[in-house]
Amino acid sequence: MSLDARRWFAPLVVALVGGASACSSPPSVQAQEAATEPRDARLDWWREARFGLFIHWGLYAVPAGEWQGETGYGEWIRESAHIPVGEYEQFQPRFDPLRFDAEQWVALAHEAGMGYLVITSKHHDGFGLFDSAQTDWDVMNTPFHRDVLAELSAACARGGVRFCAYHSIMDWHHPDYLPRRAWEAAERSADGADFERFVKYLHAQVSEVITKYSPGVLWFDGEWENTWTHERGVELYKLCRSLDPALIVNNRVDVHRGGMGGFSDSSEAVGDFGTPEQEIPATGLSGTDWETCMTMNGNWGYNSHDTNWKSVETLVRNLIDVVSKGGNYLLNVGPKADGTFPDEAVARLHGIGAWMKENGEAIHGTSASPFEQLPWGRCTVKRNGANSTLYLHVFERPADGRLVLPGLGNELLSAGWLAGPRLLLPVKREGTDVVIQLPAAMPDPIASVVTLGIQGEPIVYRAPEIVAESDIFVRPLSVKIETKSPGLEIRYTLDGQEPDARSPRYERPLALESSSVVNARAFHEGKPVSATVAHAFERVEPLPPRKPNGVEPGVRVRRYSGEWASLPDFSAGGTTSTEVVPEIALRPADRGENTGLSFDGHVLAPRDDVYVFALSSDDGSQLAIDGLIVVDNDGLHGTVEKRGTVALAMGAHDIAVVWFNRTGGAELSLRWAPLGGELAPVRELTHSEW
Ligand code: FHN
């Protein structure tokens, strides 16, 4: 093989998300969409709000994070502390939050500038905070005996905050839910459990939440276990939309959320917005709605020992950062068992509210910044008629007081402070930059907001982005060149030359047939206004097919046991069992702790092409094709998906996957697709007899 190993495994140039595809629905659901509320109309209030309150409340507030002397638990206490279901049920008769006051919760949210509130109708413990006809495992069967969702939805309607509900698919209480927790599988037999019956129960409860409390958003979660599938997600999404055509549903109704990054990785995925969790994406994703959910301290559910509270400054700057990238910020409070918010949470809501009272205009109804990173802070944008207002959130005043906006091409109107008497500030153009002169003293230590009026929508001279699924290709490769700034034109070359005003103008995706170096540059009114970006794409020879002898269906899997922190060398021996299985995935018996698996066989490439492999695992895993590592997802981690590409000729190729699980959750899935195809589980598997 002429190419060295590194060349076969080019990293994916751009993830498979982005653009409208990350939120689009499959044709059948899209057809439904056209028949009911168009998507933009449904999301209008949610995009306007930009900021919401997340509430994780339930029986887990009773132990408040403590169990048998350990104090690090939250809403996962039953699973994390291995509390048998019978013992956990003892919290139900102890749940009596007599200080619960829905009006007070809504007032705190509203004063903080939050436009909506998402409360756990049911978390993973299966306990309902509402009056459900489907079960007694709900709040009506506690001494409190009041319908929390009914009181809260009514208070929201009165208090100008949109009521929304979180509902967990995973259910650690219902006898039909599968899989059982690994640690309780013995004492809590799954015999007789019928997951189809559980799905009917799930649909019935979701229908109750929608029809009784009219949530603006149904925020699903707990979709990651292998009993939940894309097909069930589409079915549940359709149910929600059929009951309320205006309802917004997050992307965790489906199974395509790539871990905590939260964005769907498939155009077939259903769900109206992406859901990064406890993290803020480095940049926004144009054409994609998303919402980051984060805690105020270290826990979602109340933990009386958790003193790791974020400052008001951090929380406000997180809000600004998220909104400047086109997202929503869902900030969590875990109420106490008596029905009150922790004092520290109340103080932070008040602090955020004080900033929002002066600057909420720079958050509500704004859209993403047209600039790349701004060293002094962030920018949000709002259209007003033919003009636009840029809201410049200054975190750190530049030492020279010059607030520089790089490459802003618009005609300028005026600049001034947003808060207070809205005093004007000096602003001038310096070449393609705009400079606002700040005074020595800044009005707000958290973020001082400067407004800048401009004609039209923002034109920022940013270099274009070259976007493709892979750096290598066998068949013609589609390459897009994108600019975040309307009003600019892109000119490009394919021979590595610097584009000029005579170079071809980019109007549609390029179809590369041979190795090329794409150079692209932004032009405004015929003049180059950005740096040139370049990316090399290589047409490669596919790996030749292997000629295995005597193939049989399925792959061989060897099992191991041991305590590892990273993938061991399984070839050193210690196999506890060997068998042939139809797919590279976990079976119930594989979900134990301190377990390792080694799969090997052949995969049949249907045609000469570059193939994307997506390997998802909790804990570590690795994929090799024809002896070359294509995906390395090793290490101790939660469910994480990594991808790689490899060029394969039509025919059989050796495939080997190794995986280990230390403790806790166990997950393993392998999907693949030819470039441009929809990722699907690897099915075309065979193995050779010894
Ligand atoms: O397991 C849940 C967790 O308890 C919490 O509800 C977060 C918030 O979105 N979601 C899941 C973890 O990803």
XYZ file of C-alpha atoms and ligand atoms in Angstrom:
703
model
C 0.000 0.000 0.000
C 1.553 3.262 -1.171
C -0.033 5.440 1.516
C 1.072 5.267 5.128
C -1.494 4.346 7.734
C -2.151 7.961 8.776
C -3.506 8.911 5.363
C -6.329 6.426 5.471
C -7.832 7.810 8.589
C -8.434 11.441 7.976
C -10.481 13.090 10.711
C -13.923 14.108 9.747
C -13.573 17.670 8.460
C -16.913 18.724 9.871
C -19.268 16.703 12.019
C -22.425 15.436 10.359
C -24.527 18.004 12.198
C -25.065 21.606 11.231
C -27.459 23.375 8.955
C -31.152 22.762 9.090
C -30.567 19.018 8.802
C -29.738 18.711 12.494
C -33.314 19.624 13.351
C -35.222 18.405 10.344
C -37.753 15.598 10.706
C -38.172 12.570 8.427
C -40.533 13.147 5.476
C -43.527 11.602 7.245
C -43.119 13.927 10.220
C -42.211 16.843 7.977
C -45.418 16.214 6.028
C -47.262 16.420 9.308
C -45.330 19.617 10.074
C -46.629 21.237 6.916
C -50.148 20.310 7.900
C -49.934 21.887 11.325
C -47.987 24.694 12.934
C -44.950 25.553 10.799
C -41.781 25.052 12.805
C -40.696 28.681 12.967
C -44.107 29.705 14.273
C -43.940 27.030 16.964
C -40.481 28.053 18.108
C -41.034 31.778 17.904
C -41.809 32.334 21.636
C -38.987 29.978 22.659
C -36.411 31.817 20.542
C -37.686 35.121 21.913
C -37.340 33.881 25.516
C -33.726 32.704 25.237
C -33.614 31.991 29.002
C -35.495 29.404 31.080
C -35.603 27.818 34.542
C -35.010 24.081 34.869
C -36.470 22.453 38.011
C -35.450 18.979 39.174
C -37.776 18.067 42.019
C -39.103 14.786 43.394
C -38.676 12.198 46.098
C -34.881 12.468 45.856
C -35.191 15.863 47.618
C -36.099 13.938 50.777
C -32.648 12.299 51.284
C -31.172 15.542 49.869
C -28.110 13.807 48.499
C -27.239 11.723 51.553
C -27.458 7.957 51.995
C -25.782 5.740 54.583
C -23.191 8.372 55.365
C -22.352 9.232 51.759
C -23.295 12.783 50.817
C -22.468 13.095 47.108
C -25.776 12.063 45.579
C -28.399 13.949 43.607
C -31.454 12.903 41.614
C -29.676 9.657 40.700
C -29.500 8.562 44.347
C -31.495 5.357 43.884
C -29.152 4.170 41.148
C -25.907 5.616 42.487
C -26.487 4.411 46.083
C -28.028 1.123 44.906
C -31.199 1.722 46.961
C -33.599 -1.183 46.434
C -36.920 -0.032 45.027
C -38.767 -1.046 48.210
C -36.517 1.161 50.330
C -36.801 4.048 47.884
C -40.605 3.846 48.022
C -40.346 4.819 51.685
C -39.664 8.384 50.563
C -43.209 8.650 49.173
C -44.978 8.868 52.573
C -42.286 11.382 53.624
C -42.882 13.784 50.760
C -44.875 16.696 52.200
C -43.523 20.031 50.853
C -45.857 22.277 52.813
C -43.881 25.423 51.909
C -44.331 24.803 48.165
C -45.680 27.992 46.587
C -46.052 27.898 42.803
C -46.645 31.653 42.592
C -43.333 32.253 44.407
C -41.376 29.930 42.074
C -42.866 31.634 39.020
C -42.192 35.100 40.423
C -38.535 34.210 41.018
C -38.217 32.944 37.436
C -39.952 35.965 35.965
C -37.880 38.430 37.983
C -34.705 36.683 36.778
C -35.774 37.360 33.193
C -36.714 33.757 32.445
C -39.406 33.284 29.811
C -40.170 29.630 30.541
C -39.877 26.961 33.204
C -39.249 23.237 32.683
C -40.118 20.967 35.641
C -39.633 17.227 35.993
C -43.052 15.667 35.582
C -41.219 12.359 35.993
C -37.512 11.760 36.442
C -35.712 8.443 36.091
C -37.119 7.196 39.432
C -40.516 7.079 37.721
C -42.236 9.203 40.381
C -44.866 11.584 38.972
C -45.219 15.158 40.256
C -48.714 15.189 38.813
C -52.040 13.424 39.246
C -51.682 10.436 36.920
C -54.488 7.980 36.274
C -51.828 5.459 35.227
C -50.184 4.849 38.582
C -50.186 5.447 42.358
C -46.479 6.183 42.135
C -47.193 9.900 42.056
C -47.539 12.961 44.256
C -51.261 12.401 44.850
C -50.309 9.388 46.967
C -48.164 11.360 49.396
C -49.209 13.331 52.485
C -48.931 16.413 50.258
C -51.668 15.096 47.951
C -51.538 18.106 45.603
C -50.997 18.194 41.855
C -47.723 20.143 41.552
C -47.916 20.423 37.754
C -51.481 21.729 37.923
C -50.578 24.425 40.435
C -47.389 25.366 38.616
C -48.928 25.508 35.138
C -51.716 27.747 36.464
C -49.210 30.012 38.224
C -47.133 30.201 35.044
C -50.182 31.285 33.055
C -50.817 34.044 35.581
C -47.163 35.006 35.962
C -46.092 35.458 32.320
C -43.783 32.438 32.277
C -44.371 29.565 29.814
C -44.964 26.234 31.566
C -42.954 23.282 30.205
C -42.317 19.727 31.358
C -39.362 17.345 31.500
C -40.291 13.666 31.160
C -37.831 10.791 31.497
C -38.146 7.831 29.127
C -35.952 5.727 31.398
C -37.967 4.500 34.407
C -36.345 2.711 37.332
C -39.676 1.910 39.001
C -42.142 0.604 36.425
C -42.105 -3.211 36.357
C -42.206 -3.301 32.551
C -39.249 -0.970 32.002
C -36.110 -2.621 30.653
C -33.213 -2.953 31.139
C -33.116 -3.402 34.907
C -30.297 -1.694 36.804
C -27.368 -4.122 36.654
C -26.933 -4.153 40.459
C -30.603 -5.040 41.154
C -31.235 -7.452 38.276
C -31.134 -10.425 40.630
C -33.501 -9.164 43.293
C -35.750 -7.328 40.869
C -36.382 -9.948 38.232
C -37.279 -8.858 34.723
C -39.426 -11.957 34.302
C -42.759 -10.945 32.820
C -41.568 -7.448 32.011
C -43.106 -6.272 28.757
C -41.409 -3.219 27.279
C -44.219 -2.738 24.757
C -46.594 -2.436 27.723
C -44.204 0.118 29.255
C -44.238 2.160 26.039
C -48.048 2.255 26.228
C -47.750 3.484 29.838
C -45.190 6.097 28.747
C -47.483 7.303 25.962
C -50.435 7.431 28.358
C -48.534 9.552 30.889
C -47.089 11.855 28.242
C -50.604 12.299 26.890
C -51.790 13.224 30.390
C -49.018 15.809 30.793
C -49.804 17.389 27.423
C -53.582 17.396 27.677
C -53.862 18.362 31.369
C -51.095 20.980 31.663
C -50.469 22.256 28.094
C -46.684 22.518 28.288
C -44.950 24.730 25.704
C -42.041 22.262 25.555
C -41.860 18.560 26.295
C -38.279 17.990 27.378
C -37.501 14.288 27.066
C -34.500 12.650 28.669
C -33.214 9.161 29.538
C -33.295 8.021 25.938
C -29.888 6.373 25.884
C -30.609 2.773 26.894
C -30.776 0.141 24.204
C -34.509 -0.500 24.574
C -35.218 2.962 23.200
C -34.939 3.255 19.421
C -35.267 5.816 16.645
C -38.561 4.239 15.625
C -39.978 4.606 19.150
C -38.686 8.182 19.216
C -40.481 9.066 15.993
C -43.650 7.431 17.319
C -43.513 9.425 20.557
C -42.682 12.657 18.715
C -45.694 12.133 16.442
C -47.909 11.485 19.483
C -46.805 14.747 21.078
C -47.360 16.767 17.941
C -50.728 15.134 17.288
C -51.944 16.120 20.765
C -50.661 19.679 20.453
C -49.528 20.874 17.010
C -47.818 23.877 18.605
C -45.844 21.779 21.088
C -42.022 21.964 20.963
C -40.163 18.693 21.631
C -36.420 18.426 22.292
C -34.117 16.033 20.437
C -33.843 13.574 23.354
C -37.147 12.044 22.220
C -34.946 10.292 19.643
C -31.686 8.382 19.956
C -29.423 10.528 17.831
C -28.144 12.926 20.492
C -24.381 12.549 20.467
C -23.811 12.384 24.277
C -23.493 15.584 26.338
C -22.657 17.562 23.214
C -26.382 17.263 22.593
C -26.664 17.786 18.839
C -28.394 15.250 16.606
C -26.069 13.480 14.225
C -28.572 12.405 11.650
C -30.945 14.159 9.288
C -33.531 11.492 10.114
C -33.526 12.534 13.771
C -36.711 14.052 15.166
C -36.779 16.788 17.785
C -36.959 20.564 17.526
C -33.733 21.580 19.246
C -30.353 20.247 20.296
C -29.568 19.802 23.991
C -25.955 20.319 25.059
C -25.671 19.633 28.774
C -23.314 21.264 31.281
C -21.346 22.680 28.368
C -21.526 25.583 25.948
C -20.593 24.824 22.342
C -17.483 26.598 21.084
C -19.538 28.231 18.373
C -23.165 28.314 17.357
C -24.410 26.068 14.556
C -26.102 28.165 11.892
C -29.617 27.003 11.143
C -29.802 24.900 14.304
C -31.877 25.623 17.386
C -30.274 24.485 20.622
C -30.449 24.983 24.356
C -27.713 24.353 26.900
C -28.918 23.128 30.314
C -26.669 23.695 33.307
C -26.768 23.460 37.076
C -26.159 26.350 39.463
C -23.994 24.109 41.649
C -22.922 20.495 41.089
C -26.295 18.753 41.171
C -29.615 18.780 39.359
C -31.583 17.388 42.313
C -31.217 18.998 45.745
C -28.068 18.081 47.678
C -27.802 19.807 51.028
C -24.038 19.314 51.101
C -23.333 20.784 47.663
C -21.770 24.176 48.227
C -20.202 24.432 44.785
C -22.343 27.371 43.686
C -21.451 29.323 40.534
C -21.235 33.096 40.957
C -23.824 35.471 39.513
C -21.110 36.763 37.197
C -20.455 33.267 35.849
C -24.161 32.582 35.386
C -24.827 35.885 33.601
C -21.775 35.483 31.372
C -22.857 31.909 30.570
C -26.246 33.286 29.545
C -24.636 35.928 27.334
C -22.197 33.422 25.827
C -24.968 30.945 24.984
C -27.261 33.580 23.458
C -24.373 35.122 21.492
C -24.049 31.709 19.828
C -27.742 31.497 18.961
C -28.751 29.216 21.830
C -31.074 29.183 24.828
C -29.880 28.849 28.419
C -31.828 26.548 30.742
C -30.559 27.134 34.275
C -31.437 24.579 36.946
C -32.673 24.828 40.526
C -33.165 21.734 42.700
C -35.849 22.622 45.268
C -35.711 21.270 48.828
C -38.107 18.695 50.278
C -40.075 21.485 51.995
C -40.895 23.058 48.608
C -38.551 26.032 48.777
C -35.567 26.924 46.597
C -32.200 26.823 48.379
C -31.254 30.297 49.633
C -28.143 30.269 47.473
C -30.281 29.668 44.376
C -32.686 32.459 45.303
C -29.790 34.871 45.775
C -28.441 33.995 42.323
C -31.830 34.397 40.671
C -32.092 37.829 42.263
C -28.578 38.718 41.067
C -29.287 37.601 37.520
C -32.577 39.488 37.630
C -30.820 42.715 38.600
C -28.612 42.465 35.510
C -31.514 41.415 33.274
C -33.642 44.300 34.487
C -31.123 46.706 32.945
C -29.996 44.579 29.981
C -32.730 42.066 29.137
C -33.233 43.785 25.762
C -29.770 42.488 24.782
C -30.887 38.891 25.484
C -34.581 38.434 24.713
C -35.361 38.024 21.002
C -31.746 38.371 19.910
C -29.799 36.189 17.488
C -26.221 34.997 17.218
C -23.162 37.173 16.822
C -21.883 37.616 13.251
C -18.320 37.871 14.565
C -15.825 35.173 15.429
C -14.303 35.321 18.921
C -14.286 38.836 20.407
C -11.477 39.170 22.965
C -13.348 41.663 25.164
C -16.750 39.922 25.401
C -19.703 38.851 23.279
C -22.204 40.249 20.762
C -25.921 39.636 20.245
C -28.030 41.046 17.413
C -31.586 42.259 16.921
C -33.216 43.469 13.708
C -35.298 46.638 13.861
C -36.910 47.317 10.549
C -34.317 47.858 7.810
C -31.581 48.329 10.407
C -29.998 46.229 13.127
C -28.763 46.775 16.658
C -25.579 45.087 17.812
C -25.453 44.558 21.587
C -21.803 44.507 22.628
C -21.439 42.780 26.026
C -18.131 44.021 27.418
C -16.683 41.586 29.988
C -13.146 43.014 30.020
C -12.532 46.656 28.984
C -9.561 46.777 26.547
C -6.668 48.581 28.238
C -6.765 51.376 25.672
C -10.553 51.675 25.849
C -10.859 50.866 22.103
C -13.694 48.435 21.504
C -12.772 46.978 18.096
C -15.310 45.267 15.830
C -13.195 43.507 13.178
C -14.388 43.520 9.562
C -17.785 45.209 10.045
C -18.885 46.400 6.609
C -22.154 48.213 7.400
C -22.968 51.910 7.414
C -22.918 53.043 11.057
C -25.741 54.824 12.873
C -24.825 55.489 16.534
C -23.253 53.894 19.595
C -24.181 54.244 23.268
C -24.803 52.552 26.596
C -27.849 50.278 26.786
C -28.462 50.728 30.502
C -29.153 53.955 32.326
C -29.499 57.247 30.366
C -28.251 55.542 27.175
C -25.423 58.101 26.779
C -23.815 58.137 23.326
C -20.254 56.918 22.776
C -17.749 58.007 20.079
C -17.573 55.526 17.155
C -15.489 55.603 13.980
C -14.379 53.411 11.115
C -10.722 52.423 10.732
C -10.410 50.571 7.402
C -12.595 47.499 7.675
C -12.758 47.779 11.475
C -15.154 49.814 13.603
C -13.862 51.280 16.863
C -15.915 52.555 19.806
C -14.070 54.562 22.436
C -14.989 53.477 25.953
C -14.653 55.676 29.039
C -12.270 54.691 31.800
C -15.045 53.518 34.128
C -17.362 50.726 33.059
C -20.905 50.801 34.451
C -21.357 47.086 35.180
C -18.644 44.734 36.528
C -20.436 41.663 35.163
C -21.058 42.887 31.604
C -21.525 46.453 30.358
C -23.662 46.528 27.213
C -22.923 48.960 24.380
C -25.453 49.282 21.542
C -24.356 49.976 17.980
C -26.947 50.777 15.315
C -26.081 49.731 11.741
C -27.859 49.914 8.402
C -29.222 46.609 7.148
C -28.273 43.225 8.542
C -24.693 42.739 9.751
C -22.016 42.296 7.084
C -18.838 40.975 8.677
C -15.778 40.303 6.619
C -15.126 36.802 7.939
C -13.217 34.192 6.037
C -15.542 31.557 4.539
C -15.673 27.992 5.893
C -14.886 24.985 3.714
C -17.206 22.145 4.743
C -17.108 18.490 3.670
C -17.740 15.083 5.249
C -14.197 13.884 4.748
C -10.720 14.930 3.566
C -10.405 11.756 1.552
C -12.703 10.377 -1.120
C -13.109 7.631 -3.653
C -16.295 8.814 -5.338
C -16.947 12.501 -6.241
C -16.894 14.501 -2.991
C -19.383 17.289 -2.227
C -17.674 20.370 -0.761
C -19.580 23.401 0.519
C -18.090 26.847 1.117
C -20.106 28.846 3.641
C -20.089 32.357 4.989
C -21.942 33.434 8.127
C -22.311 36.914 6.738
C -25.025 37.580 4.139
C -24.114 40.234 1.600
C -20.666 38.773 0.940
C -19.748 36.748 -2.123
C -17.254 33.893 -2.126
C -14.712 33.305 -4.874
C -12.601 30.169 -4.997
C -9.896 28.227 -6.840
C -9.129 24.497 -6.937
C -5.459 24.676 -7.819
C -4.180 26.280 -4.645
C -4.012 29.776 -6.151
C -5.197 32.865 -4.272
C -8.766 33.718 -5.406
C -9.237 37.153 -6.977
C -12.222 39.070 -8.402
C -11.978 37.022 -11.612
C -12.031 33.624 -9.853
C -15.205 31.517 -10.014
C -17.976 32.713 -7.724
C -19.284 30.049 -5.330
C -22.986 29.371 -5.956
C -23.560 25.678 -5.178
C -21.621 22.764 -3.596
C -18.559 21.643 -5.546
C -18.279 17.996 -6.700
C -14.568 17.147 -6.577
C -13.506 14.347 -8.894
C -9.743 14.550 -8.299
C -7.421 15.561 -5.504
C -7.735 19.313 -5.062
C -6.687 22.178 -2.826
C -9.716 24.431 -2.376
C -8.923 28.100 -1.652
C -11.774 30.469 -0.815
C -12.042 34.167 0.063
C -14.873 36.608 0.844
C -15.505 39.597 -1.410
C -17.713 42.674 -0.838
C -18.595 44.984 -3.715
C -15.859 43.356 -5.811
C -13.082 43.772 -3.238
C -11.436 40.976 -1.185
C -12.424 41.509 2.483
C -11.195 38.398 4.272
C -8.230 36.123 4.549
C -8.063 33.163 2.200
C -8.865 29.736 3.652
C -7.569 26.540 2.101
C -8.272 22.826 2.493
C -6.780 19.860 0.698
C -8.953 16.937 -0.392
C -7.380 13.751 -1.595
C -8.748 11.116 -3.922
C -7.388 7.830 -2.544
C -7.254 4.196 -3.584
C -9.582 2.069 -1.421
C -8.176 -0.716 0.718
C -8.296 -3.895 -1.395
C -10.817 -6.547 -0.278
C -9.613 -9.522 1.800
C -10.298 -13.010 0.563
C -11.403 -14.787 3.718
C -11.928 -18.525 3.386
C -15.108 -20.286 4.489
C -17.096 -17.344 5.804
C -20.018 -17.927 8.175
C -22.635 -15.362 9.270
C -21.933 -13.271 12.378
C -18.763 -12.219 14.160
C -16.798 -13.984 16.849
C -16.833 -12.377 20.303
C -14.491 -13.252 23.137
C -15.319 -12.217 26.700
C -12.870 -11.167 29.396
C -13.084 -10.009 32.970
C -10.707 -7.622 34.677
C -10.352 -4.126 36.118
C -9.002 -1.769 33.474
C -8.668 1.982 33.126
C -7.971 1.651 29.405
C -8.150 -1.027 26.752
C -5.886 -3.981 27.571
C -4.209 -6.211 25.005
C -6.868 -8.896 24.841
C -4.697 -10.993 22.546
C -2.639 -11.826 25.652
C -5.407 -14.331 26.529
C -7.755 -14.805 29.494
C -10.888 -15.392 27.445
C -13.765 -16.414 29.697
C -16.048 -17.368 26.810
C -16.303 -17.239 23.031
C -19.325 -17.272 20.755
C -20.637 -16.031 17.414
C -23.080 -13.114 17.479
C -25.003 -11.322 14.718
C -23.880 -7.788 15.523
C -21.275 -5.746 17.338
C -23.359 -4.688 20.322
C -23.925 -5.554 23.981
C -26.257 -8.271 25.111
C -27.674 -8.259 28.639
C -24.951 -10.653 29.805
C -22.279 -8.195 28.605
C -23.497 -5.334 30.763
C -21.634 -6.381 33.880
C -18.862 -4.389 35.508
C -15.160 -5.108 34.858
C -16.031 -6.754 31.550
C -14.103 -6.750 28.251
C -15.153 -7.889 24.768
C -13.211 -8.514 21.587
C -15.165 -8.865 18.339
C -13.577 -9.951 15.080
C -14.796 -10.955 11.646
C -15.410 -9.398 8.276
C -17.602 -6.566 7.056
C -18.873 -6.473 3.499
C -18.378 -3.101 1.776
C -21.137 -2.851 -0.813
C -19.102 -0.628 -3.129
C -15.810 1.220 -3.506
C -16.219 4.252 -1.251
C -15.077 6.095 1.829
C -16.976 4.845 4.853
C -17.708 6.780 8.052
C -17.692 4.610 11.182
C -19.337 5.956 14.388
C -18.250 4.034 17.501
C -20.120 4.884 20.700
C -19.194 3.355 24.048
C -19.193 3.598 27.829
C -16.277 2.986 28.731
C -13.442 2.546 26.207
C -13.532 1.024 22.699
C -11.538 0.869 19.479
C -12.311 -0.095 15.880
C -9.790 -1.468 13.371
C -10.394 -2.290 9.725
C -7.909 -4.549 7.925
C -5.653 -4.147 10.960
C -5.629 -0.327 10.880
C -7.174 1.709 13.720
C -10.086 3.749 12.317
C -11.682 4.929 15.608
C -9.972 5.173 18.987
C -12.543 5.765 21.735
C -10.465 4.380 24.582
C -10.538 5.481 28.237
C -12.899 5.686 31.196
C -15.870 7.800 30.164
C -19.619 8.003 29.873
C -21.310 7.275 26.571
C -19.187 9.063 23.969
C -19.293 8.673 20.205
C -16.187 9.061 18.044
C -15.935 8.774 14.285
C -13.370 7.940 11.663
C -13.231 7.362 7.929
C -11.609 4.696 5.796
C -11.599 4.021 2.057
C -12.711 0.471 1.225
C -13.006 -1.400 -2.043
C -16.154 -3.432 -2.562
C -15.888 -6.785 -0.786
C -14.959 -8.263 2.589
C -12.682 -6.461 5.025
C -11.399 -7.522 8.426
C -13.215 -5.779 11.278
C -12.164 -5.841 14.914
C -13.755 -4.041 17.843
C -12.512 -4.140 21.424
C -14.418 -2.702 24.390
C -14.284 -2.622 28.166
C -16.539 -1.475 30.981
C -15.174 -0.672 34.426
C -18.246 0.192 36.553
C -21.589 1.946 36.114
C -23.263 2.328 32.734
C -22.250 0.048 29.848
C -22.848 1.004 26.232
C -21.459 -0.069 22.864
C -22.768 0.657 19.395
C -21.197 0.751 15.971
C -22.786 2.466 13.009
C -21.470 3.115 9.539
C -22.409 4.679 6.220
C -20.762 5.513 2.915
C -20.015 9.260 2.648
C -23.314 11.115 2.394
C -25.325 8.127 3.640
C -27.376 7.735 6.837
C -25.484 6.038 9.636
C -26.932 2.615 10.440
C -25.804 -0.365 12.563
C -23.183 -2.570 10.866
C -25.096 -5.674 9.762
C -23.115 -7.206 6.879
C -20.916 -9.239 9.244
C -19.290 -12.625 8.675
C -16.390 -14.553 10.173
C -14.048 -17.305 9.016
C -13.978 -20.622 10.754
C -10.703 -21.176 12.599
O -29.647 11.653 33.893
C -30.168 12.957 33.672
C -29.823 13.871 34.807
O -30.344 13.353 36.003
C -30.411 15.250 34.524
O -31.835 15.154 34.423
C -29.811 15.783 33.217
C -30.398 17.140 32.908
O -30.694 17.235 31.590
N -30.125 14.842 32.156
C -29.651 13.497 32.331
C -28.146 13.376 32.212
O -27.790 13.666 30.867
